[in-house]
Coordinates of C-alpha atoms in Angstrom, one line a residue:
X1 CA 41.7 191.4 46.8
X2 CA 37.9 191.0 46.3
X3 CA 38.6 188.9 43.2
X4 CA 40.9 186.6 45.0
X5 CA 38.4 186.1 47.8
X6 CA 35.6 185.3 45.3
X7 CA 37.8 182.9 43.4
X8 CA 38.8 181.1 46.6
X9 CA 35.2 180.9 47.7
X10 CA 34.1 179.5 44.2
X11 CA 36.8 176.9 44.2
X12 CA 36.2 175.8 47.7
X13 CA 32.4 175.7 47.1
X14 CA 32.9 173.5 44.0
X15 CA 35.3 171.1 45.8
X16 CA 32.9 170.9 48.8
X17 CA 29.9 170.2 46.5
X18 CA 31.8 167.4 44.7
X19 CA 32.8 165.9 48.1
X20 CA 29.2 166.1 49.3
X21 CA 27.8 164.6 46.0
X22 CA 30.4 161.7 46.3
X23 CA 29.4 161.1 49.9
X24 CA 25.7 161.0 49.1
X25 CA 26.2 158.8 46.1
X26 CA 28.3 156.3 48.1
X27 CA 25.6 156.1 50.8
X28 CA 22.8 155.7 48.1
X29 CA 24.7 153.1 46.1
X30 CA 25.9 151.1 49.1
X31 CA 24.9 147.4 48.8
X32 CA 23.7 146.3 52.3
X33 CA 23.9 142.6 51.3
X34 CA 27.7 142.8 51.3
X35 CA 27.8 143.8 54.9
X36 CA 25.7 140.7 56.0
X37 CA 27.9 138.3 54.0
X38 CA 31.0 139.0 56.2
X39 CA 32.8 135.9 57.6
X40 CA 32.1 134.9 61.1
X41 CA 35.8 134.6 62.2
X42 CA 38.4 137.3 62.1
X43 CA 40.2 137.9 58.8
X44 CA 43.6 138.4 60.4
X45 CA 45.1 136.2 63.1
X46 CA 48.2 136.4 65.2
X47 CA 49.3 132.9 64.4
X48 CA 49.2 130.8 61.2
X49 CA 45.8 129.0 60.6
X50 CA 45.3 125.9 58.4
X51 CA 42.6 126.6 55.8
X52 CA 40.3 123.8 54.8
X53 CA 39.5 124.1 51.1
X54 CA 36.5 121.9 51.4
X55 CA 34.9 124.1 53.9
X56 CA 34.9 127.1 51.5
X57 CA 31.7 127.5 49.6
X58 CA 32.7 129.7 46.7
X59 CA 30.2 130.0 43.9
X60 CA 31.6 130.0 40.3
X61 CA 30.4 132.5 37.9
X62 CA 29.5 131.5 34.3
X63 CA 32.4 132.1 31.9
X64 CA 32.4 135.5 30.3
X65 CA 33.0 135.0 26.6
X66 CA 34.0 137.9 24.3
X67 CA 31.7 138.7 21.4
X68 CA 34.4 137.5 19.0
X69 CA 34.4 134.0 20.5
X70 CA 30.6 133.8 20.3
X71 CA 30.5 135.1 16.7
X72 CA 33.3 132.8 15.7
X73 CA 31.5 129.8 17.2
X74 CA 28.2 130.7 15.4
X75 CA 30.1 131.1 12.1
X76 CA 31.8 127.7 12.7
X77 CA 28.5 126.0 13.3
X78 CA 27.0 127.5 10.1
X79 CA 30.0 126.5 8.0
X80 CA 29.9 122.9 9.2
X81 CA 26.4 122.4 8.0

């Protein structure tokens, strides 16, 4: 019976330590700038709302090319010379 109690305590301690570490990591790694960028109006409405696409100021990210595309373009430029 003593072995079962020790095993149960060890397992629960390990699970508790993992949960504690995940909680601390999520607090440490939280990005406070995401909370300030929340929209001013509610996300969900009780009736349909028309969305104005011109009022949305989304920023575009630069295209992410694969290394194959970059290497192929460099090889093509060298071959054309």
